[in-house]
Tab-separated table of C-alpha atoms and ligand atoms in Angstrom:
chain	number	residue	atom	x	y	z
J	1	MET	CA	6.332	-20.428	-15.760
J	2	SER	CA	4.561	-21.421	-12.572
J	3	ALA	CA	1.092	-20.308	-11.527
J	4	PHE	CA	2.838	-18.019	-9.038
J	5	ASN	CA	4.945	-16.409	-11.786
J	6	ASP	CA	1.767	-15.895	-13.827
J	7	LEU	CA	0.132	-14.203	-10.849
J	8	GLN	CA	3.172	-11.960	-10.427
J	9	LYS	CA	2.987	-10.951	-14.102
J	10	LYS	CA	-0.757	-10.319	-13.802
J	11	ARG	CA	-0.295	-7.906	-10.860
J	12	ARG	CA	0.040	-4.360	-12.130
J	13	SER	CA	-0.668	-0.839	-10.944
J	14	ILE	CA	-4.261	-0.310	-12.039
J	15	TYR	CA	-5.399	3.296	-12.320
J	16	ALA	CA	-8.865	2.688	-13.798
J	17	LEU	CA	-10.779	1.265	-10.849
J	18	GLY	CA	-14.500	0.571	-10.556
J	19	ASP	CA	-16.627	-0.322	-7.536
J	20	GLN	CA	-18.803	-3.211	-8.758
J	21	VAL	CA	-16.896	-5.951	-6.982
J	22	LYS	CA	-18.428	-9.378	-6.268
J	23	GLN	CA	-16.952	-9.742	-2.778
J	24	THR	CA	-18.470	-8.270	0.363
J	25	PRO	CA	-16.463	-5.814	2.495
J	26	GLU	CA	-16.125	-8.548	5.124
J	27	GLU	CA	-14.727	-11.023	2.574
J	28	LEU	CA	-12.194	-8.484	1.343
J	29	PHE	CA	-11.268	-7.558	4.912
J	30	GLY	CA	-10.570	-11.242	5.595
J	31	MET	CA	-8.480	-11.615	2.421
J	32	VAL	CA	-6.376	-8.559	3.297
J	33	ASN	CA	-5.850	-9.686	6.882
J	34	GLU	CA	-4.864	-13.251	5.945
J	35	ALA	CA	-2.367	-11.965	3.376
J	36	ILE	CA	-0.741	-9.729	5.990
J	37	LYS	CA	-0.762	-12.369	8.729
J	38	ASP	CA	1.227	-14.767	6.529
J	39	ALA	CA	3.745	-12.126	5.409
J	40	PRO	CA	7.059	-12.286	7.317
J	41	THR	CA	8.298	-9.563	9.685
J	42	ALA	CA	11.696	-9.130	11.383
J	43	PHE	CA	11.849	-11.215	14.573
J	44	ASN	CA	8.195	-12.094	13.846
J	45	SER	CA	7.484	-8.686	15.345
J	46	GLN	CA	4.246	-8.290	13.312
J	47	SER	CA	4.841	-4.562	13.076
J	48	VAL	CA	2.410	-4.081	10.175
J	49	ARG	CA	-1.056	-2.706	10.876
J	50	ALA	CA	-3.783	-2.305	8.258
J	51	VAL	CA	-7.130	-0.583	8.072
J	52	THR	CA	-9.518	-1.532	5.278
J	53	LEU	CA	-11.956	1.153	4.174
J	54	THR	CA	-14.964	0.582	1.936
J	55	GLY	CA	-18.158	2.506	1.151
J	56	ASP	CA	-18.424	5.965	2.689
J	57	ALA	CA	-15.189	5.465	4.666
J	58	HIS	CA	-13.258	4.883	1.414
J	59	LYS	CA	-14.838	7.938	-0.220
J	60	LYS	CA	-14.157	10.013	2.888
J	61	LEU	CA	-10.445	9.140	2.698
J	62	TRP	CA	-10.065	10.390	-0.867
J	63	ASP	CA	-12.120	13.518	-0.133
J	64	MET	CA	-9.744	14.162	2.775
J	65	VAL	CA	-6.768	13.746	0.449
J	66	LEU	CA	-8.248	16.362	-1.877
J	67	ASP	CA	-9.087	18.730	1.010
J	68	THR	CA	-5.487	18.453	2.219
J	69	LEU	CA	-3.972	18.902	-1.223
J	70	ARG	CA	-6.212	21.893	-1.933
J	71	LYS	CA	-4.431	23.713	0.898
J	72	VAL	CA	-0.908	22.974	-0.370
J	73	VAL	CA	-1.261	22.936	-4.173
J	74	LYS	CA	-1.549	26.608	-5.076
J	75	ASN	CA	-1.664	26.255	-8.874
J	76	PRO	CA	-5.338	25.632	-9.881
J	77	ASP	CA	-4.359	23.730	-13.065
J	78	VAL	CA	-2.099	21.379	-11.120
J	79	PHE	CA	-4.817	20.876	-8.514
J	80	GLU	CA	-7.418	20.107	-11.192
J	81	THR	CA	-5.171	17.397	-12.683
J	82	THR	CA	-4.650	15.921	-9.221
J	83	GLU	CA	-8.366	16.072	-8.480
J	84	GLN	CA	-9.147	14.153	-11.674
J	85	LYS	CA	-6.553	11.530	-10.765
J	86	VAL	CA	-7.808	11.121	-7.199
J	87	ASN	CA	-11.461	10.897	-8.229
J	88	GLY	CA	-10.940	8.839	-11.389
J	89	SER	CA	-8.222	6.437	-10.263
J	90	PHE	CA	-8.631	6.025	-6.501
J	91	LYS	CA	-12.015	7.192	-5.189
J	92	SER	CA	-13.749	5.411	-8.086
J	93	GLY	CA	-12.621	2.062	-6.614
J	94	PHE	CA	-14.384	-0.097	-4.045
J	95	GLY	CA	-12.031	0.361	-1.125
J	96	THR	CA	-8.628	1.314	0.196
J	97	VAL	CA	-6.190	-0.512	2.448
J	98	LEU	CA	-4.178	1.795	4.703
J	99	TYR	CA	-0.820	0.387	5.799
J	100	PHE	CA	0.756	1.444	9.089
J	101	THR	CA	3.870	0.596	11.093
J	102	ASP	CA	3.342	0.223	14.819
J	103	MET	CA	6.194	2.403	16.086
J	104	ASP	CA	5.814	0.993	19.617
J	105	VAL	CA	6.886	-2.364	18.172
J	106	VAL	CA	9.888	-0.774	16.418
J	107	HIS	CA	10.993	1.143	19.523
J	108	GLY	CA	10.451	-1.915	21.718
J	109	LEU	CA	12.796	-3.941	19.519
J	110	GLU	CA	15.360	-1.118	19.518
J	111	GLU	CA	15.417	-1.224	23.322
J	112	GLN	CA	15.376	-5.006	23.544
J	113	PHE	CA	18.142	-5.599	20.999
J	114	PRO	CA	20.490	-2.566	21.155
J	115	SER	CA	23.091	-4.153	18.872
J	116	TYR	CA	20.520	-4.263	16.017
J	117	LYS	CA	19.044	-0.878	16.953
J	118	ASP	CA	19.798	0.858	13.656
J	119	ASN	CA	18.038	-1.841	11.626
J	120	PHE	CA	14.567	-2.063	13.095
J	121	TYR	CA	12.965	0.851	11.277
J	122	ASP	CA	14.405	-0.305	7.935
J	123	TRP	CA	13.144	-3.799	8.629
J	124	SER	CA	9.673	-2.470	9.431
J	125	GLU	CA	9.686	-0.778	6.015
J	126	GLU	CA	10.626	-4.061	4.383
J	127	ALA	CA	7.768	-5.695	6.273
J	128	ILE	CA	5.365	-3.066	4.919
J	129	GLY	CA	6.598	-3.793	1.379
J	130	ILE	CA	6.238	-7.536	1.763
J	131	ALA	CA	2.776	-7.181	3.325
J	132	LEU	CA	1.440	-4.853	0.692
J	133	TYR	CA	2.807	-7.014	-2.110
J	134	SER	CA	1.109	-10.016	-0.550
J	135	VAL	CA	-2.205	-8.137	-0.440
J	136	TRP	CA	-1.660	-6.877	-4.003
J	137	LEU	CA	-1.183	-10.457	-5.242
J	138	THR	CA	-4.211	-11.628	-3.256
J	139	LEU	CA	-6.361	-8.952	-4.873
J	140	THR	CA	-4.902	-9.826	-8.295
J	141	GLU	CA	-5.803	-13.485	-7.808
J	142	ALA	CA	-9.372	-12.348	-7.091
J	143	ASP	CA	-9.350	-10.432	-10.439
J	144	LEU	CA	-9.256	-7.090	-8.662
J	145	GLY	CA	-6.990	-4.165	-9.473
J	146	ALA	CA	-5.024	-1.924	-7.094
J	147	SER	CA	-2.258	0.638	-6.901
J	148	ILE	CA	-0.104	1.944	-4.080
J	149	GLN	CA	-0.190	5.638	-3.195
J	150	HIS	CA	1.758	7.798	-0.746
J	151	TYR	CA	-0.165	10.868	0.349
J	152	ASN	CA	1.344	10.351	3.809
J	153	PRO	CA	2.602	12.241	5.747
J	154	LEU	CA	0.387	15.082	4.445
J	155	ILE	CA	-2.801	13.217	5.384
J	156	ASP	CA	-1.590	11.550	8.599
J	157	GLN	CA	-3.432	13.797	11.015
J	158	ALA	CA	-6.718	13.804	9.094
J	159	VAL	CA	-6.601	9.997	8.752
J	160	ALA	CA	-5.825	9.533	12.449
J	161	GLU	CA	-8.762	11.729	13.452
J	162	ALA	CA	-11.245	10.279	10.950
J	163	PHE	CA	-10.513	6.611	11.655
J	164	ASP	CA	-9.438	6.734	15.295
J	165	ILE	CA	-5.884	5.583	14.540
J	166	PRO	CA	-3.609	5.080	17.590
J	167	SER	CA	-0.832	7.689	17.802
J	168	ASN	CA	1.864	4.975	17.583
J	169	TRP	CA	0.607	3.794	14.156
J	170	LYS	CA	2.599	5.537	11.422
J	171	LEU	CA	0.881	5.676	8.020
J	172	ARG	CA	3.128	4.200	5.297
J	173	GLY	CA	0.882	3.790	2.231
J	174	GLU	CA	-2.601	3.804	0.785
J	175	MET	CA	-3.789	1.053	-1.581
J	176	PRO	CA	-6.990	1.836	-3.491
J	177	PHE	CA	-8.568	-1.280	-5.046
J	178	GLY	CA	-11.583	-2.256	-7.126
J	179	THR	CA	-12.618	-3.760	-10.427
J	180	ILE	CA	-10.247	-3.369	-13.362
J	181	GLU	CA	-11.893	-0.938	-15.791
J	182	ALA	CA	-8.852	-0.639	-18.094
J	183	PRO	CA	-5.667	-2.702	-18.210
J	184	ALA	CA	-2.258	-1.330	-17.261
J	185	GLY	CA	-0.031	-0.067	-20.047
J	186	SER	CA	3.106	-1.824	-21.250
J	187	LYS	CA	6.016	-2.092	-18.846
J	188	ASP	CA	9.728	-1.740	-19.583
J	189	TYR	CA	12.297	-4.118	-18.177
J	190	MET	CA	16.006	-3.371	-17.858
J	191	PRO	CA	18.357	-5.921	-19.390
J	192	ASP	CA	18.690	-8.856	-16.981
J	193	ASP	CA	22.489	-8.815	-17.164
J	194	GLU	CA	22.536	-5.301	-15.650
J	195	ARG	CA	20.577	-6.486	-12.629
J	196	PHE	CA	21.339	-10.089	-11.886
J	197	LYS	CA	24.473	-12.165	-11.377
J	198	LEU	CA	24.933	-15.886	-10.905
J	199	PHE	CA	28.037	-17.474	-9.421
J	200	THR	CA	28.321	-21.221	-9.147
J	201	LYS	CA	31.942	-21.472	-7.943
B	1	LIG	C1	7.873	1.392	-2.801
B	1	LIG	C2	6.950	1.787	-3.921
B	1	LIG	C3	6.373	3.047	-3.916
B	1	LIG	C4	5.456	3.395	-4.915
B	1	LIG	N1	4.785	4.596	-4.824
B	1	LIG	C5	3.826	4.881	-5.724
B	1	LIG	C6	3.057	6.062	-5.604
B	1	LIG	O1	3.185	6.824	-4.647
B	1	LIG	N2	2.108	6.315	-6.549
B	1	LIG	C7	1.904	5.455	-7.592
B	1	LIG	O2	1.031	5.727	-8.429
B	1	LIG	N3	2.614	4.317	-7.729
B	1	LIG	C8	3.561	4.015	-6.825
B	1	LIG	N4	4.263	2.847	-6.937
B	1	LIG	C9	3.991	1.934	-8.070
B	1	LIG	C10	5.122	1.882	-9.084
B	1	LIG	O3	5.200	3.080	-9.804
B	1	LIG	C11	4.850	0.688	-10.019
B	1	LIG	O4	4.760	-0.482	-9.230
B	1	LIG	C12	5.931	0.535	-11.059
B	1	LIG	O5	5.921	1.595	-11.964
B	1	LIG	C13	5.761	-0.778	-11.850
B	1	LIG	O6	4.458	-0.854	-12.422
B	1	LIG	P1	3.468	-2.058	-12.071
B	1	LIG	O7	3.057	-1.916	-10.632
B	1	LIG	O8	2.314	-1.888	-13.020
B	1	LIG	O9	4.196	-3.353	-12.288
B	1	LIG	C14	5.172	2.486	-5.959
B	1	LIG	C15	5.785	1.219	-5.959
B	1	LIG	C16	6.628	0.862	-4.940
B	1	LIG	C17	7.232	-0.523	-4.941
């Protein structure tokens, strides 16, 4: 096992987040940005955008999620469970990274390379996945926990208004992060022979 494999094993979805992190918001912002800058994108199009929220901005995001959900979740018991999850697992953290795809980049590539037209949105999604995994590993290496959430598209408008997001940035995920207050549970793995094949001839 290499140090990289160990880091991959260490990265988990952490749902018990605290806010007493050692790093400053600026340090974390730099770590997030460097991780994304070194992550590959189709045609080096750099279609991934990210907004890092800490402090009141982070809390505001999760309050907005609850305000939005309150309007759509009619069952009070279901809402209460969601509220506990949002407050206890996400808002309790130190910050959140919002991941966006710049749709102007995607459409520009579609026009520039018509023969690949049908691929560019899928490739931008792959770029989001690679970027967020890179950030997740970076946070893990710094002994911080994170998870990935998808309250988009429900919260898109509120997020755009609150954080002055350009209209061509499409929200693709929300990554709350912070100190690890409880470890992740055990994780199941499918049998390798159902997933992987090796051919040598
Ligand atoms: C594309 C993708 C979407 C996911 N969406 C969510 C989500 O909306 N909410 C959530 O709590 N976890 C989400 N997850 C986390 C997975 O549930 C989690 O990674 C998986 O169960 C394995 O657990 P681990 O992250 O602890 O290794 C997502 C993961 C991926 C890769």
